[in-house]
Amino acid sequence: MANIQRTQVLVLIIISLLSRIALLQAETIALDVHPNISTLKSIVRITNRLGDGSTLNLHCKSPDDNLGLKILAPNKSWSFTFRPNIWGTTVFYCHFTWSEGHSTHFYIYDDIRDGVHRGIPCIYCFWDISKDGPCRFNQATDAFDICYYWNGDPKQ
Ligand SMILES: *[C@@H]1O[C@H](CO)[C@@H](O)[C@H](O)[C@H]1NC(C)=O
Ligand SMILES: *[C@@H]1O[C@H](CO)[C@@H](O)[C@H](O)[C@H]1NC(C)=O
């Protein structure tokens, strides 16, 4: 008799655990169908606008991905796509070098600055790299006028 009761209790515990797992899965699926959060793919495009015929060397990384060294001739572009994580912590950090030993860094994507629900959102994050710093394309003005200093401070 005691054994049967124990079995029943065990069955009840298992059922309640399973239903909790089912609920958790339902929440995850609900998040997945939200197009702006987890099905969204962003693109970063980087164009060499150094402007004096210099080649731009760049090397971008996130904590998870090393995108390798890229070499851009004048006015040439390179791009990569990625899925920003749902925690809003996605960053891509790039090291830029060009003629005469110039060497500098910039967060080419920072979810706090660029994420869809954050600062100045972008899905198509197009950047022109000049000697004075990077400028991002602004859909509202149709110009590359969202500009930053190399240290990341906004110019406006
Ligand atoms: C979210 O997605 C909907 C439907 O695709 C779209 O209309 C809306 O503009 C998006 N919002 C943002 C902030 O991207
Ligand atoms: C790059 O583009 C600028 C502006 O359009 C142009 O003046 C320049 O000649 C171009 N340079 C090369 C190497 O194509």
PDB file of C-alpha atoms and ligand atoms in Angstrom:
ATOM      1  CA  MET A   1       0.000   0.000   0.000  1.00  0.00           C
ATOM      2  CA  ALA A   2       2.753   2.423   1.014  1.00  0.00           C
ATOM      3  CA  ASN A   3       4.583   1.552  -2.178  1.00  0.00           C
ATOM      4  CA  ILE A   4       1.572   2.393  -4.344  1.00  0.00           C
ATOM      5  CA  GLN A   5       1.209   5.813  -2.657  1.00  0.00           C
ATOM      6  CA  ARG A   6       4.866   6.513  -3.176  1.00  0.00           C
ATOM      7  CA  THR A   7       4.528   5.647  -6.833  1.00  0.00           C
ATOM      8  CA  GLN A   8       1.535   7.968  -7.145  1.00  0.00           C
ATOM      9  CA  VAL A   9       3.446  10.832  -5.533  1.00  0.00           C
ATOM     10  CA  LEU A  10       6.354  10.181  -7.857  1.00  0.00           C
ATOM     11  CA  VAL A  11       4.041  10.202 -10.897  1.00  0.00           C
ATOM     12  CA  LEU A  12       2.531  13.499  -9.730  1.00  0.00           C
ATOM     13  CA  ILE A  13       5.969  15.062  -9.318  1.00  0.00           C
ATOM     14  CA  ILE A  14       7.005  13.927 -12.771  1.00  0.00           C
ATOM     15  CA  ILE A  15       3.805  15.288 -14.327  1.00  0.00           C
ATOM     16  CA  SER A  16       4.269  18.665 -12.655  1.00  0.00           C
ATOM     17  CA  LEU A  17       7.913  18.805 -13.783  1.00  0.00           C
ATOM     18  CA  LEU A  18       6.948  17.930 -17.356  1.00  0.00           C
ATOM     19  CA  SER A  19       4.250  20.603 -17.468  1.00  0.00           C
ATOM     20  CA  ARG A  20       6.749  23.167 -16.174  1.00  0.00           C
ATOM     21  CA  ILE A  21       9.162  22.212 -18.954  1.00  0.00           C
ATOM     22  CA  ALA A  22       6.321  22.498 -21.492  1.00  0.00           C
ATOM     23  CA  LEU A  23       5.514  25.987 -20.185  1.00  0.00           C
ATOM     24  CA  LEU A  24       9.157  27.045 -20.431  1.00  0.00           C
ATOM     25  CA  GLN A  25       9.281  25.775 -24.022  1.00  0.00           C
ATOM     26  CA  ALA A  26       6.130  27.687 -24.892  1.00  0.00           C
ATOM     27  CA  GLU A  27       7.747  30.884 -23.589  1.00  0.00           C
ATOM     28  CA  THR A  28      10.874  30.244 -25.632  1.00  0.00           C
ATOM     29  CA  ILE A  29       8.823  29.684 -28.781  1.00  0.00           C
ATOM     30  CA  ALA A  30       6.835  32.871 -28.140  1.00  0.00           C
ATOM     31  CA  LEU A  31      10.153  34.727 -27.991  1.00  0.00           C
ATOM     32  CA  ASP A  32      11.347  33.120 -31.224  1.00  0.00           C
ATOM     33  CA  VAL A  33       8.349  34.271 -33.251  1.00  0.00           C
ATOM     34  CA  HIS A  34       8.952  37.856 -32.137  1.00  0.00           C
ATOM     35  CA  PRO A  35      10.676  39.013 -35.336  1.00  0.00           C
ATOM     36  CA  ASN A  36      12.558  41.897 -33.820  1.00  0.00           C
ATOM     37  CA  ILE A  37      14.284  40.045 -31.041  1.00  0.00           C
ATOM     38  CA  SER A  38      15.624  36.674 -31.989  1.00  0.00           C
ATOM     39  CA  THR A  39      14.921  36.114 -35.697  1.00  0.00           C
ATOM     40  CA  LEU A  40      16.550  39.385 -36.632  1.00  0.00           C
ATOM     41  CA  LYS A  41      19.848  39.420 -38.481  1.00  0.00           C
ATOM     42  CA  SER A  42      21.885  42.583 -38.530  1.00  0.00           C
ATOM     43  CA  ILE A  43      24.533  43.517 -41.042  1.00  0.00           C
ATOM     44  CA  VAL A  44      27.628  45.612 -40.502  1.00  0.00           C
ATOM     45  CA  ARG A  45      29.279  47.031 -43.603  1.00  0.00           C
ATOM     46  CA  ILE A  46      32.606  48.846 -43.386  1.00  0.00           C
ATOM     47  CA  THR A  47      33.930  51.044 -46.197  1.00  0.00           C
ATOM     48  CA  ASN A  48      37.419  52.449 -46.579  1.00  0.00           C
ATOM     49  CA  ARG A  49      37.032  56.261 -46.844  1.00  0.00           C
ATOM     50  CA  LEU A  50      40.540  57.142 -45.669  1.00  0.00           C
ATOM     51  CA  GLY A  51      40.588  59.241 -48.807  1.00  0.00           C
ATOM     52  CA  ASP A  52      44.288  59.442 -49.732  1.00  0.00           C
ATOM     53  CA  GLY A  53      44.598  56.133 -51.542  1.00  0.00           C
ATOM     54  CA  SER A  54      45.495  54.266 -48.341  1.00  0.00           C
ATOM     55  CA  THR A  55      44.612  50.643 -47.832  1.00  0.00           C
ATOM     56  CA  LEU A  56      42.589  49.984 -44.662  1.00  0.00           C
ATOM     57  CA  ASN A  57      43.422  46.880 -42.646  1.00  0.00           C
ATOM     58  CA  LEU A  58      40.817  45.768 -40.174  1.00  0.00           C
ATOM     59  CA  HIS A  59      40.397  42.923 -37.773  1.00  0.00           C
ATOM     60  CA  CYS A  60      37.050  42.492 -36.026  1.00  0.00           C
ATOM     61  CA  LYS A  61      36.159  40.185 -33.163  1.00  0.00           C
ATOM     62  CA  SER A  62      33.333  39.464 -30.803  1.00  0.00           C
ATOM     63  CA  PRO A  63      33.818  37.471 -27.609  1.00  0.00           C
ATOM     64  CA  ASP A  64      32.675  34.415 -29.653  1.00  0.00           C
ATOM     65  CA  ASP A  65      33.922  35.078 -33.186  1.00  0.00           C
ATOM     66  CA  ASN A  66      37.202  36.146 -34.720  1.00  0.00           C
ATOM     67  CA  LEU A  67      36.347  37.488 -38.167  1.00  0.00           C
ATOM     68  CA  GLY A  68      39.973  37.615 -39.306  1.00  0.00           C
ATOM     69  CA  LEU A  69      42.133  40.259 -40.920  1.00  0.00           C
ATOM     70  CA  LYS A  70      40.519  42.082 -43.876  1.00  0.00           C
ATOM     71  CA  ILE A  71      42.314  44.367 -46.289  1.00  0.00           C
ATOM     72  CA  LEU A  72      40.262  47.051 -48.005  1.00  0.00           C
ATOM     73  CA  ALA A  73      41.433  49.011 -51.024  1.00  0.00           C
ATOM     74  CA  PRO A  74      40.209  52.657 -51.233  1.00  0.00           C
ATOM     75  CA  ASN A  75      36.396  52.914 -51.387  1.00  0.00           C
ATOM     76  CA  LYS A  76      35.983  49.145 -51.010  1.00  0.00           C
ATOM     77  CA  SER A  77      33.612  47.573 -48.510  1.00  0.00           C
ATOM     78  CA  TRP A  78      33.424  44.434 -46.436  1.00  0.00           C
ATOM     79  CA  SER A  79      30.429  43.217 -44.499  1.00  0.00           C
ATOM     80  CA  PHE A  80      29.325  40.557 -42.057  1.00  0.00           C
ATOM     81  CA  THR A  81      25.974  39.487 -40.700  1.00  0.00           C
ATOM     82  CA  PHE A  82      25.144  38.314 -37.228  1.00  0.00           C
ATOM     83  CA  ARG A  83      22.236  37.722 -34.920  1.00  0.00           C
ATOM     84  CA  PRO A  84      22.319  40.048 -31.901  1.00  0.00           C
ATOM     85  CA  ASN A  85      21.785  38.003 -28.757  1.00  0.00           C
ATOM     86  CA  ILE A  86      18.535  38.459 -26.842  1.00  0.00           C
ATOM     87  CA  TRP A  87      20.375  39.712 -23.762  1.00  0.00           C
ATOM     88  CA  GLY A  88      21.448  42.884 -25.565  1.00  0.00           C
ATOM     89  CA  THR A  89      25.141  42.330 -24.941  1.00  0.00           C
ATOM     90  CA  THR A  90      26.400  41.780 -28.515  1.00  0.00           C
ATOM     91  CA  VAL A  91      29.579  43.666 -29.374  1.00  0.00           C
ATOM     92  CA  PHE A  92      32.056  43.557 -32.250  1.00  0.00           C
ATOM     93  CA  TYR A  93      35.380  45.246 -31.654  1.00  0.00           C
ATOM     94  CA  CYS A  94      37.603  46.171 -34.610  1.00  0.00           C
ATOM     95  CA  HIS A  95      41.258  47.060 -34.845  1.00  0.00           C
ATOM     96  CA  PHE A  96      42.049  49.392 -37.772  1.00  0.00           C
ATOM     97  CA  THR A  97      45.474  50.137 -39.204  1.00  0.00           C
ATOM     98  CA  TRP A  98      46.600  52.113 -42.224  1.00  0.00           C
ATOM     99  CA  SER A  99      49.596  53.891 -43.669  1.00  0.00           C
ATOM    100  CA  GLU A 100      52.408  55.338 -41.561  1.00  0.00           C
ATOM    101  CA  GLY A 101      51.679  53.199 -38.533  1.00  0.00           C
ATOM    102  CA  HIS A 102      48.185  54.489 -37.756  1.00  0.00           C
ATOM    103  CA  SER A 103      46.476  52.085 -35.383  1.00  0.00           C
ATOM    104  CA  THR A 104      43.157  52.471 -33.602  1.00  0.00           C
ATOM    105  CA  HIS A 105      40.156  50.578 -32.258  1.00  0.00           C
ATOM    106  CA  PHE A 106      36.403  50.998 -32.382  1.00  0.00           C
ATOM    107  CA  TYR A 107      33.331  49.047 -31.309  1.00  0.00           C
ATOM    108  CA  ILE A 108      31.782  48.711 -34.776  1.00  0.00           C
ATOM    109  CA  TYR A 109      28.710  47.155 -33.189  1.00  0.00           C
ATOM    110  CA  ASP A 110      27.665  47.715 -29.619  1.00  0.00           C
ATOM    111  CA  ASP A 111      24.140  46.668 -28.737  1.00  0.00           C
ATOM    112  CA  ILE A 112      23.844  49.451 -26.152  1.00  0.00           C
ATOM    113  CA  ARG A 113      24.467  52.007 -28.932  1.00  0.00           C
ATOM    114  CA  ASP A 114      23.079  50.211 -32.025  1.00  0.00           C
ATOM    115  CA  GLY A 115      20.575  47.577 -30.854  1.00  0.00           C
ATOM    116  CA  VAL A 116      16.988  47.700 -32.163  1.00  0.00           C
ATOM    117  CA  HIS A 117      15.550  48.808 -28.849  1.00  0.00           C
ATOM    118  CA  ARG A 118      18.473  50.960 -27.795  1.00  0.00           C
ATOM    119  CA  GLY A 119      20.317  54.221 -28.555  1.00  0.00           C
ATOM    120  CA  ILE A 120      20.382  54.827 -32.305  1.00  0.00           C
ATOM    121  CA  PRO A 121      19.128  51.526 -33.690  1.00  0.00           C
ATOM    122  CA  CYS A 122      20.428  49.927 -36.861  1.00  0.00           C
ATOM    123  CA  ILE A 123      19.820  46.662 -38.660  1.00  0.00           C
ATOM    124  CA  TYR A 124      21.829  47.803 -41.672  1.00  0.00           C
ATOM    125  CA  CYS A 125      24.789  49.264 -39.834  1.00  0.00           C
ATOM    126  CA  PHE A 126      26.825  50.849 -42.629  1.00  0.00           C
ATOM    127  CA  TRP A 127      30.040  52.602 -41.635  1.00  0.00           C
ATOM    128  CA  ASP A 128      32.435  54.862 -43.515  1.00  0.00           C
ATOM    129  CA  ILE A 129      35.899  54.803 -42.001  1.00  0.00           C
ATOM    130  CA  SER A 130      37.807  58.057 -42.367  1.00  0.00           C
ATOM    131  CA  LYS A 131      40.958  59.187 -40.581  1.00  0.00           C
ATOM    132  CA  ASP A 132      38.876  61.361 -38.251  1.00  0.00           C
ATOM    133  CA  GLY A 133      36.762  58.432 -37.078  1.00  0.00           C
ATOM    134  CA  PRO A 134      33.835  56.264 -38.164  1.00  0.00           C
ATOM    135  CA  CYS A 135      30.506  57.630 -39.415  1.00  0.00           C
ATOM    136  CA  ARG A 136      27.364  55.530 -39.629  1.00  0.00           C
ATOM    137  CA  PHE A 137      24.702  55.790 -42.293  1.00  0.00           C
ATOM    138  CA  ASN A 138      21.593  57.647 -41.156  1.00  0.00           C
ATOM    139  CA  GLN A 139      18.402  56.542 -42.917  1.00  0.00           C
ATOM    140  CA  ALA A 140      16.614  59.708 -41.835  1.00  0.00           C
ATOM    141  CA  THR A 141      19.066  62.001 -43.641  1.00  0.00           C
ATOM    142  CA  ASP A 142      20.374  59.532 -46.261  1.00  0.00           C
ATOM    143  CA  ALA A 143      23.919  60.486 -45.264  1.00  0.00           C
ATOM    144  CA  PHE A 144      26.799  59.111 -43.214  1.00  0.00           C
ATOM    145  CA  ASP A 145      26.319  61.676 -40.476  1.00  0.00           C
ATOM    146  CA  ILE A 146      26.192  59.624 -37.264  1.00  0.00           C
ATOM    147  CA  CYS A 147      29.826  60.240 -36.458  1.00  0.00           C
ATOM    148  CA  TYR A 148      32.083  59.243 -33.579  1.00  0.00           C
ATOM    149  CA  TYR A 149      35.535  60.025 -32.341  1.00  0.00           C
ATOM    150  CA  TRP A 150      37.904  57.073 -32.271  1.00  0.00           C
ATOM    151  CA  ASN A 151      37.408  56.873 -28.504  1.00  0.00           C
ATOM    152  CA  GLY A 152      33.696  56.142 -29.085  1.00  0.00           C
ATOM    153  CA  ASP A 153      32.292  59.531 -28.089  1.00  0.00           C
ATOM    154  CA  PRO A 154      29.568  60.854 -30.411  1.00  0.00           C
ATOM    155  CA  LYS A 155      30.513  63.958 -32.417  1.00  0.00           C
ATOM    156  CA  GLN A 156      27.117  65.684 -32.355  1.00  0.00           C
TER     157      GLN A 156
HETATM  158  C1  LIG B   1       9.441  44.875 -35.582  1.00  0.00           C
HETATM  159  O1  LIG B   1       8.901  44.057 -36.573  1.00  0.00           O
HETATM  160  C2  LIG B   1       7.723  44.580 -37.148  1.00  0.00           C
HETATM  161  C3  LIG B   1       7.190  43.540 -38.119  1.00  0.00           C
HETATM  162  O2  LIG B   1       8.215  42.973 -38.897  1.00  0.00           O
HETATM  163  C4  LIG B   1       8.055  45.908 -37.829  1.00  0.00           C
HETATM  164  O3  LIG B   1       6.879  46.465 -38.379  1.00  0.00           O
HETATM  165  C5  LIG B   1       8.624  46.863 -36.806  1.00  0.00           C
HETATM  166  O4  LIG B   1       9.001  48.069 -37.434  1.00  0.00           O
HETATM  167  C6  LIG B   1       9.819  46.236 -36.123  1.00  0.00           C
HETATM  168  N1  LIG B   1      10.300  47.118 -35.072  1.00  0.00           N
HETATM  169  C7  LIG B   1      11.585  47.436 -34.926  1.00  0.00           C
HETATM  170  C8  LIG B   1      11.922  48.301 -33.772  1.00  0.00           C
HETATM  171  O5  LIG B   1      12.446  47.029 -35.694  1.00  0.00           O
HETATM  172  C1  LIG B   2      36.834  57.133 -53.770  1.00  0.00           C
HETATM  173  O1  LIG B   2      35.610  57.853 -53.730  1.00  0.00           O
HETATM  174  C2  LIG B   2      35.811  59.273 -53.734  1.00  0.00           C
HETATM  175  C3  LIG B   2      34.454  59.909 -53.536  1.00  0.00           C
HETATM  176  O2  LIG B   2      33.486  59.330 -54.345  1.00  0.00           O
HETATM  177  C4  LIG B   2      36.496  59.690 -55.025  1.00  0.00           C
HETATM  178  O3  LIG B   2      36.701  61.076 -55.032  1.00  0.00           O
HETATM  179  C5  LIG B   2      37.831  58.965 -55.135  1.00  0.00           C
HETATM  180  O4  LIG B   2      38.439  59.245 -56.387  1.00  0.00           O
HETATM  181  C6  LIG B   2      37.647  57.463 -54.989  1.00  0.00           C
HETATM  182  N1  LIG B   2      38.974  56.828 -54.922  1.00  0.00           N
HETATM  183  C7  LIG B   2      39.293  55.734 -55.617  1.00  0.00           C
HETATM  184  C8  LIG B   2      40.680  55.230 -55.437  1.00  0.00           C
HETATM  185  O5  LIG B   2      38.480  55.150 -56.328  1.00  0.00           O
END
